Coordinates of C-alpha atoms and ligand atoms in Angstrom, one line a residue:
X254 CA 5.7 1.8 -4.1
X255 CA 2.4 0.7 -3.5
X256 CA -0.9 2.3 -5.4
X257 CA -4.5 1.5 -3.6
X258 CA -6.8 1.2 -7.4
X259 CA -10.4 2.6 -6.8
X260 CA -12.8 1.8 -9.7
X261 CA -16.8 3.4 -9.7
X262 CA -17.6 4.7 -13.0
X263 CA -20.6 2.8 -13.5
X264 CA -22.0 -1.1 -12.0
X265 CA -19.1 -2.6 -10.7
X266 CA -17.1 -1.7 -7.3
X267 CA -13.5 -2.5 -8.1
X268 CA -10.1 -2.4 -5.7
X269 CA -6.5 -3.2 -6.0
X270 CA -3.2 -2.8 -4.6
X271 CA -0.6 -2.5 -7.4
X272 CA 3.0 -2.7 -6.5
X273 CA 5.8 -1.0 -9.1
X274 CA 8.5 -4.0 -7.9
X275 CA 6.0 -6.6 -7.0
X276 CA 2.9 -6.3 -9.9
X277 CA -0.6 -6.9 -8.6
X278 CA -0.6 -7.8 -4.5
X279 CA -4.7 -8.1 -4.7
X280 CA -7.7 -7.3 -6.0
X281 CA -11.3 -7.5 -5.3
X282 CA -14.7 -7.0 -7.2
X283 CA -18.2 -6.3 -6.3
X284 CA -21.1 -6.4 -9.4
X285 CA -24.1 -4.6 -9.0
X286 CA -25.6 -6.5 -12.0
X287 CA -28.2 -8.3 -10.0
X288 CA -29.6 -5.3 -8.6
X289 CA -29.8 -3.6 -11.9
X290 CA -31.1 -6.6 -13.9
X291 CA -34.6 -6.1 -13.1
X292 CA -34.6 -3.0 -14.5
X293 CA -33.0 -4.2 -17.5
X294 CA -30.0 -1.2 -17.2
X295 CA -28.0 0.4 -14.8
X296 CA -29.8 2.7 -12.6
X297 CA -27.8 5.3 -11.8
X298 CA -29.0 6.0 -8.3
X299 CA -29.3 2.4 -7.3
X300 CA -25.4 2.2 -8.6
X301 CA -23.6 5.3 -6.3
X302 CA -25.8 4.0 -3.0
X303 CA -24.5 0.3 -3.6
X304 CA -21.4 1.8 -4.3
X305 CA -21.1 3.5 -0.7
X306 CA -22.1 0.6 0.7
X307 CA -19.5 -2.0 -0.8
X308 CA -16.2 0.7 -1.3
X309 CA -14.9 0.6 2.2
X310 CA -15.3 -3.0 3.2
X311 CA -13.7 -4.1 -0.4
X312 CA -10.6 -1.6 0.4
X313 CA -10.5 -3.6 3.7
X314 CA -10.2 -6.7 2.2
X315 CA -7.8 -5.8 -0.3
X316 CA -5.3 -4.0 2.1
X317 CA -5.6 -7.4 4.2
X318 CA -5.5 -9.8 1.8
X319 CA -2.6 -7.9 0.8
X320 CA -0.9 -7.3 4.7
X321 CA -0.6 -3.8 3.7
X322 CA -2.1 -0.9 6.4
X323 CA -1.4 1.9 4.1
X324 CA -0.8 2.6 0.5
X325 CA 2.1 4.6 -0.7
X326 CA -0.4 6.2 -3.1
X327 CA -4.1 6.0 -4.1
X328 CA -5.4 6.2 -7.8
X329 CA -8.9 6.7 -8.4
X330 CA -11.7 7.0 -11.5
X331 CA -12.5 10.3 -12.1
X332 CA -14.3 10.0 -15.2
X333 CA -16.3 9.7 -17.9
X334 CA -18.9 7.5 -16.3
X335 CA -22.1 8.1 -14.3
X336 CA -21.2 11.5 -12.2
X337 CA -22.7 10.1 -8.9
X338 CA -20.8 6.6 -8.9
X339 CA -17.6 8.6 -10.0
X340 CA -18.5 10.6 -6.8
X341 CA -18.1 7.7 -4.6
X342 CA -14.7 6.6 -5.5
X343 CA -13.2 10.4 -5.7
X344 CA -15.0 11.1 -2.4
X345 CA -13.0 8.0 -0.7
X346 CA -10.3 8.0 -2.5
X347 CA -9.8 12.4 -1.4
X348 CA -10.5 11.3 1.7
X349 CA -8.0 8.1 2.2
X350 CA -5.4 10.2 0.9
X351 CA -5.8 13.0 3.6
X352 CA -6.1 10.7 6.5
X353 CA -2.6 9.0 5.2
X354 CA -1.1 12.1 3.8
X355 CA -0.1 10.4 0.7
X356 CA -0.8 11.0 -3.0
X357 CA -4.0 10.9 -4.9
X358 CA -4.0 10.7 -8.7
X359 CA -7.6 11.2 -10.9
X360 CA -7.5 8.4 -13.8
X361 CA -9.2 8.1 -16.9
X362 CA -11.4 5.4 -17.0
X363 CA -10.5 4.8 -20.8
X364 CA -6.7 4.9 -20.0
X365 CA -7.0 2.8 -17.3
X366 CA -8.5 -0.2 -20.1
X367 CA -5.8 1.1 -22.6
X368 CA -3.3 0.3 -19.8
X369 CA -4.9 -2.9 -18.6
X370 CA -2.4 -5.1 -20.6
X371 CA 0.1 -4.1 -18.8
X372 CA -0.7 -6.0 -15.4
X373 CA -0.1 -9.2 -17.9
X374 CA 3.3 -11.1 -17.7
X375 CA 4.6 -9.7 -21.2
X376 CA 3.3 -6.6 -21.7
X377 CA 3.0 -4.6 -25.3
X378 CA 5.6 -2.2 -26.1
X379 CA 4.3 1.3 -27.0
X380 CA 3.0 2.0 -29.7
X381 CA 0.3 0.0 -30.3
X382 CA -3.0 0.3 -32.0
X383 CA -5.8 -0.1 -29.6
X384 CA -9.2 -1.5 -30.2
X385 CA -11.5 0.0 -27.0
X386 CA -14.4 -2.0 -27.2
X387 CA -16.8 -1.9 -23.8
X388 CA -21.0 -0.8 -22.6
X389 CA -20.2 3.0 -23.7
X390 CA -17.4 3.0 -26.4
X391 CA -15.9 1.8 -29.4
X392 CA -13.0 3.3 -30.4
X393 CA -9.9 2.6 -33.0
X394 CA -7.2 4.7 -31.4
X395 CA -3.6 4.9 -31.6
X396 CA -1.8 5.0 -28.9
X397 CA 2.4 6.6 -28.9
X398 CA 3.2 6.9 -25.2
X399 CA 1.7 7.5 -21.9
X400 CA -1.2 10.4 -22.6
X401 CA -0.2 10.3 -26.5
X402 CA -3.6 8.8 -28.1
X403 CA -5.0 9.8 -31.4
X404 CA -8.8 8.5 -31.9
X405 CA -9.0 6.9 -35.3
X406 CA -12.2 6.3 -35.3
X407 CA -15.4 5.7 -33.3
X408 CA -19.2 4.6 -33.1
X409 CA -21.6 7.2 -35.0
X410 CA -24.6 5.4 -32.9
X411 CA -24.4 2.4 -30.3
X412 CA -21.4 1.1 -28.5
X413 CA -20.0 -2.3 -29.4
X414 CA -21.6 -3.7 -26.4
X415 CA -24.5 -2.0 -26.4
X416 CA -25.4 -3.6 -29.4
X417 CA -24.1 -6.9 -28.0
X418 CA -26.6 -6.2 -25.2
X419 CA -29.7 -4.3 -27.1
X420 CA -29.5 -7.9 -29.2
X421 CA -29.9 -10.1 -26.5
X422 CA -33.1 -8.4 -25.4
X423 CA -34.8 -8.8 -28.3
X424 CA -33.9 -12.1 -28.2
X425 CA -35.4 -12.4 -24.6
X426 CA -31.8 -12.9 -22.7
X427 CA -31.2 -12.2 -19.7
X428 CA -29.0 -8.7 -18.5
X429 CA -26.3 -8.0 -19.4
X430 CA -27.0 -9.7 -22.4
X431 CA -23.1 -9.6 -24.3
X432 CA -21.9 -12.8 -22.7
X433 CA -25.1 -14.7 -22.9
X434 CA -25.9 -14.1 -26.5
X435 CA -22.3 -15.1 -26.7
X436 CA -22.6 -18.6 -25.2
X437 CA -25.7 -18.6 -27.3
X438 CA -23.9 -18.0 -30.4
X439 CA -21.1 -21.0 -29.8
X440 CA -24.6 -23.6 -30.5
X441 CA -25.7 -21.8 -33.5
X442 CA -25.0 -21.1 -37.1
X443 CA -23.8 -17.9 -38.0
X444 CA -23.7 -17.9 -41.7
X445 CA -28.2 -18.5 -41.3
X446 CA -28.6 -14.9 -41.6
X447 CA -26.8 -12.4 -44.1
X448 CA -26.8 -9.4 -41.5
X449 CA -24.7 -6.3 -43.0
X450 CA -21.4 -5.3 -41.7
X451 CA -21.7 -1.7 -41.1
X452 CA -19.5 0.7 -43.3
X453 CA -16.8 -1.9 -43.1
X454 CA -16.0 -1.7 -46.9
X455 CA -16.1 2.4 -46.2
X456 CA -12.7 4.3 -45.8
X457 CA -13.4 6.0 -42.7
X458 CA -12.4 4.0 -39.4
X459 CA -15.7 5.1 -37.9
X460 CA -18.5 2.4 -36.5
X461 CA -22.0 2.3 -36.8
X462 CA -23.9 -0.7 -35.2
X463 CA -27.5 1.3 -35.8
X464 CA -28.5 -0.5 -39.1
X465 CA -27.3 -4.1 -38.3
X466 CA -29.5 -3.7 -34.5
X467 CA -32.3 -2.7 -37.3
X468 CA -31.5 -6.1 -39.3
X469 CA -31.8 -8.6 -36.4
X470 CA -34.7 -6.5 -35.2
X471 CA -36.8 -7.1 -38.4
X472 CA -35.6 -11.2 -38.5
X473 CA -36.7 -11.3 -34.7
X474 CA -39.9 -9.9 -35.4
X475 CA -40.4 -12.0 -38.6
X476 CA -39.7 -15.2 -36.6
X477 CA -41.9 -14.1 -33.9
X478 CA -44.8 -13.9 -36.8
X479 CA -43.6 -17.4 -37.9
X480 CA -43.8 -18.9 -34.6
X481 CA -40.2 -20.1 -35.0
X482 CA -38.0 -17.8 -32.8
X483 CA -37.5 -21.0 -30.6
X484 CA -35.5 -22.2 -33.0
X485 CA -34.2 -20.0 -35.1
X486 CA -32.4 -18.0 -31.5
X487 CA -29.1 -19.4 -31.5
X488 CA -28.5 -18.7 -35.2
X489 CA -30.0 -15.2 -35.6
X490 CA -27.4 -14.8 -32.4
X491 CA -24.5 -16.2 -34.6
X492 CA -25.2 -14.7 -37.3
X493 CA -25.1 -11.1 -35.3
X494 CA -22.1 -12.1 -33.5
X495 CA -20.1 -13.0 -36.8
X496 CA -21.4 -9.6 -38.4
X497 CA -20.2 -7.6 -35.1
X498 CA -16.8 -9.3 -34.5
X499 CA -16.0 -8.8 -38.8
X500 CA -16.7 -5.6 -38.7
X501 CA -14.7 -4.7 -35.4
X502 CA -11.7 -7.0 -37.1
X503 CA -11.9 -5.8 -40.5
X504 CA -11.9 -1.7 -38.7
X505 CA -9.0 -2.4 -36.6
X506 CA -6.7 -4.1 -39.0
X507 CA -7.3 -1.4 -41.5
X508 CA -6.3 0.8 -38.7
X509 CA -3.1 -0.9 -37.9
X510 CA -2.5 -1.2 -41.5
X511 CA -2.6 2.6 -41.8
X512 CA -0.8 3.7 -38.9
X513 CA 2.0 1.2 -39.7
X514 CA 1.8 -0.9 -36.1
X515 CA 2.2 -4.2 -36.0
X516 CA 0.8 -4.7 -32.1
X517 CA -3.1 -4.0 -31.1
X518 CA -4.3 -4.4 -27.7
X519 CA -7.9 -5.4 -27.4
X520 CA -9.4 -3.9 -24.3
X521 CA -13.0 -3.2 -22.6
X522 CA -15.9 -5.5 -21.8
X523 CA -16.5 -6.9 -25.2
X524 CA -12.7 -8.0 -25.7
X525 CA -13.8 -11.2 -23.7
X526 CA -15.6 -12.2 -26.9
X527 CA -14.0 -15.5 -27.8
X528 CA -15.1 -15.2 -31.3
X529 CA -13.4 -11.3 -31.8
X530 CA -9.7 -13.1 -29.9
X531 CA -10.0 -15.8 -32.2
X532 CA -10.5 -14.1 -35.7
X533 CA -8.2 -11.3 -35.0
X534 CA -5.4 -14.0 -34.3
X535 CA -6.1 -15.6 -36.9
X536 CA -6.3 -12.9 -39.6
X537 CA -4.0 -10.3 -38.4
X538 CA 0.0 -10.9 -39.3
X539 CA 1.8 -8.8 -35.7
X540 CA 0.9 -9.4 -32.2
X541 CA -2.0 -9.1 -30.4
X542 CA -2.4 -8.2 -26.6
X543 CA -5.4 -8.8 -23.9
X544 CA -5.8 -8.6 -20.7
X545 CA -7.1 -11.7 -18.6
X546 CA -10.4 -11.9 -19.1
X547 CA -11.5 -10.3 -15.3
X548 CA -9.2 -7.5 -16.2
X549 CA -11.2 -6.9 -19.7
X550 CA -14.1 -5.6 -17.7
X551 CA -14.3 -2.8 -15.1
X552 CA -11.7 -3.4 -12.7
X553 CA -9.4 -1.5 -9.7
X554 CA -6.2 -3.2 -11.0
X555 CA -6.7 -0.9 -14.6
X556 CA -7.0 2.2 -12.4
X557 CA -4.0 1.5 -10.2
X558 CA -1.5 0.3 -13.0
X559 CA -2.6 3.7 -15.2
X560 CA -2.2 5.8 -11.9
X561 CA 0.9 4.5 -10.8
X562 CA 1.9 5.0 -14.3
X563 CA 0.8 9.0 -14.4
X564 CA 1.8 9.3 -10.3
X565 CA 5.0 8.2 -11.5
X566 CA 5.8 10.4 -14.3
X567 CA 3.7 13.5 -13.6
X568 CA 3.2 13.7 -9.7
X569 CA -0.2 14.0 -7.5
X570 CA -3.5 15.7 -8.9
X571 CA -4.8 18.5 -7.6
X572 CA -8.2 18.7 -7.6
X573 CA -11.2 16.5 -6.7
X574 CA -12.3 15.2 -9.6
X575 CA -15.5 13.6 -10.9
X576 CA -16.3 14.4 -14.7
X577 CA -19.3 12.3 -16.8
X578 CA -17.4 13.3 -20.2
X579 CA -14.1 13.2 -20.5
X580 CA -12.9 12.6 -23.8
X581 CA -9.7 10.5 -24.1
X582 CA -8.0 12.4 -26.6
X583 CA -7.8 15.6 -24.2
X584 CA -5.7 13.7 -22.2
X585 CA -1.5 14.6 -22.5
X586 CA 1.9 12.6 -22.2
X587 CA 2.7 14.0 -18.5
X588 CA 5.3 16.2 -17.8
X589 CA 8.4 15.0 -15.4
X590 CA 8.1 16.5 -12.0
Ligands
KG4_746 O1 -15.9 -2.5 -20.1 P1 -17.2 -2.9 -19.5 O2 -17.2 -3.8 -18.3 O3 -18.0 -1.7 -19.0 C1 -18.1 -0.5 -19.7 O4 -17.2 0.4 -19.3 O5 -19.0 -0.4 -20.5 O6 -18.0 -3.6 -20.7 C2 -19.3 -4.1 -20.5 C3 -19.8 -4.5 -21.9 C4 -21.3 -4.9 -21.9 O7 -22.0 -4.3 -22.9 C5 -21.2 -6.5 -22.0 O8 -22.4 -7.0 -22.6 C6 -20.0 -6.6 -22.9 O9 -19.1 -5.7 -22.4 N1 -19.5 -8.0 -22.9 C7 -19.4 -8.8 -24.0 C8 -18.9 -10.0 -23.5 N2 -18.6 -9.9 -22.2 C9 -18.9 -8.6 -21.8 N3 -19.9 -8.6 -25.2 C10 -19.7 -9.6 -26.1 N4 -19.1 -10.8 -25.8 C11 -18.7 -11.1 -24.5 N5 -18.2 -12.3 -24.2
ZN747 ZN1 -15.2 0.2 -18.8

C-alpha cells in the first residue's frame, strides 16, 4: 500500500511516497524561501504560483526515484495554511486521484507534524504529550490516539517561531531568521541579558512571547543608541534563545507532569533548535521523540504517514478540501470502515 504525500500549506512544495510494509520509498522538497526573502515574509500570491509551477515535476521525480507509476492512494494538505497554496496541492491531488481512480484523503497540516515521528525507526507509543512548535503555532497538546488530541495550551500572541524570526530582524538577519539567530546564539552568551520568561511560573499551560519580543526590542534599540550592537548581537541572541527554549521546556514538562505521560514528541519548525533538544533531554526524566531534522519542517512524508494512517482506519474523503483555519482539536479518532 503505497500513499503519494502532497504538502502546500504555505512556502515549501513537499512530496513523498510512503509505503505501509516498506516506510518512506522517497521524498523531495522545493523552498520558496529565496523568492520570499526579499520581501522579508511569505507572500501569499508569489507562494500558490511557485507552487503550480514546482508540484507536478516534484511528483515526477518522487514516483521515479521511487520506480513507482501509480500510487495506491494519495494524501494531501487540506488545511490550515494560506487558502491559495492549500488550493494547489488539493487541486492536484483531486485531480491525480481521478485520473488513477484511487483514494484521496484531506490531512491536517497539524496532524501530519504530530505524526511526523512516526517515519523514524522507533517510533512513540500513543499517548504522548506533544509540544507543536512551528512559523504559525505553539501548542502543548495531548495527544490519546489517532484524531484524540486535547490542546493544553497555546500562544496568547506570536508563535514560537515567529518570535524566533521577528528577533532576527531586529537584529538585522537574514529570512527566515529562526535558524540564523540560532547559529548566532551557539557564539554568544546567553546569561548577558536577563530577558523574562513569559508566564512560565503561571499555572495556565498558555504561551505568550509578546513581552519578551518587547524586551529584546528595547536592548536592541539601546545598543543601537550606544553604538554597540556589533557586538553585543550574538549575546542579546543568546540570551533570547535561552529565554524562549526555558519557557517552551519549563510549559511542556509541566504539561506532561499533569497529564501523567512520560513520552513528548517535539514537532514543527522550531523543534530543530539544538538548544530546546538539548535542555529538554536533559531536564525531563521519560523519553523524548523528534523527527529528523528535514522532517521537523514542512514536509510530504508528514502528510503521507498521517494519511495513510486516517486512509487506513477511516476510508477516502469526500470532498475537495482547502480550509485556512482548521483547528486541530475538531479533528476525531476515525471510525472503522
Ligand atoms: O513548521 P515550519 O516549517 O513551518 C510552519 O508551519 O510554520 O516552521 C518554520 C519555523 C520558522 O519560524 C523558523 O524560523 C523556525 O521554524 N525554525 C527555527 C529553527 N529552524 C526553523 N527556530 C529556531 N531554531 C531553529 N533551529
Ligand atoms: Zn508546518
Amino acid at each position: 500500500m503505497t500513499t503519494l504525500g502532497i504538502e502546500t500549506s504555505c512556502d515549501e512544495t513537499g512530496v513523498a511516497l510512503f509505503c505501509a510494509e516498506k516506510g518512506l520509498l522517497a521524498h523531495a522538497l522545493h523552498s520558496q524561501v529565496d523568492l520570499h526573502a526579499v520581501y522579508g515574509g511569505v507572500v501569499p500570491e508569489i507562494a500558490s504560483r511557485d507552487h503550480i509551477r514546482m508540484l507536478l515535476p516534484l511528483i515526477q521525480q518522487v514516483m521515479s526515484n521511487a520506480g513507482i507509476e501509480k500510487p495506491d492512494a494519495i494524501a494531501y494538505t487540506a488545511g490550515p495554511g494560506l487558502v491559495g497554496a492549500l488550493m494547489v496541492g488539493s487541486g492536484m491531488a483531486n485531480g491525480l486521484a481521478l485520473a488513477w481512480d484511487c483514494p484521496v484523503v484531506a490531512v491536517h497540516h497539524m496532524e501530519g507534524h504530530l505524526l511526523a515521528p512516526l517515519l523514524e525507526d522507533e517510533p512513540p507509543e500513543f499517548p504522548f504529550l506533544a509540544l507543536l512548535v512551528s512559523g504559525g503555532h505553539t501548542m502543548l497538546i495531548s495527544v490519546r490516539q489517532l484524531g484524540d488530541y486535547e490542546i493544553l495550551g497555546t500562544t496568547l500572541d506570536d508563535a514560537a517561531g515567529e518570535a524566533f524570526d521577528k528577533t532576527a530582524k531586529l537584529l538585522g538577519l537574514g529570512y527566515p531568521g529562526g535558524p540564523l539567530l540560532a547559529a548566532l546564539a551557539e557564539e554568544g552568551d546567553d546569561a548577558a541579558y536577563p530577558f523574562p520568561r513569559p508566564m512560565l511560573n503561571k499555572p495556565t499551560l498558555d504561551f505568550s512571547f509578546s513581552g519578551l519580543k518587547t524586551a529584546v526590542m528595547l536592548q536592541v534599540r539601546k545598543a543601537e543608541a550606544a553604538g554597540e550592537l556589533d557586538a553585543c548581537r550574538k549575546d542579546i541572541a543568546a540570551s533570547f534563545q535561552r529565554a524562549a527554549v526555558d519557557t517552551l521546556v519549563g510549559k511542556a514538562i509541566k504539561a506532561a507532569e499533569q497529564q501523567d505521560l512520560n513520552r513528548i514528541v517535539v514537532a514543527g519548525g522550531v523543534g530543530a533548535n539544538r538548544l530546546l533538544r538539548a535542555e529538554i533531554a536533559r531536564r525531563f526524566a521519560g523519553e523524548v521523540f523528534y523527527p529528523r531534522f528535514e522532517f521537523c519542517t514542512d514536509n510530504g512524508a508528514m502528510i503521507a504517514v498521517a494519511g495513510a494512517l486516517r486512509l487506513a482506519e477511516a476510508g477516502a474523503s469526500e470532498e475537495i478540501r482547502a480550509q485556512a483555519r482548521w483547528s486541530l482539536d475538531t479533528l476525531t479518532v476515525p471510525a472503522a470502515t
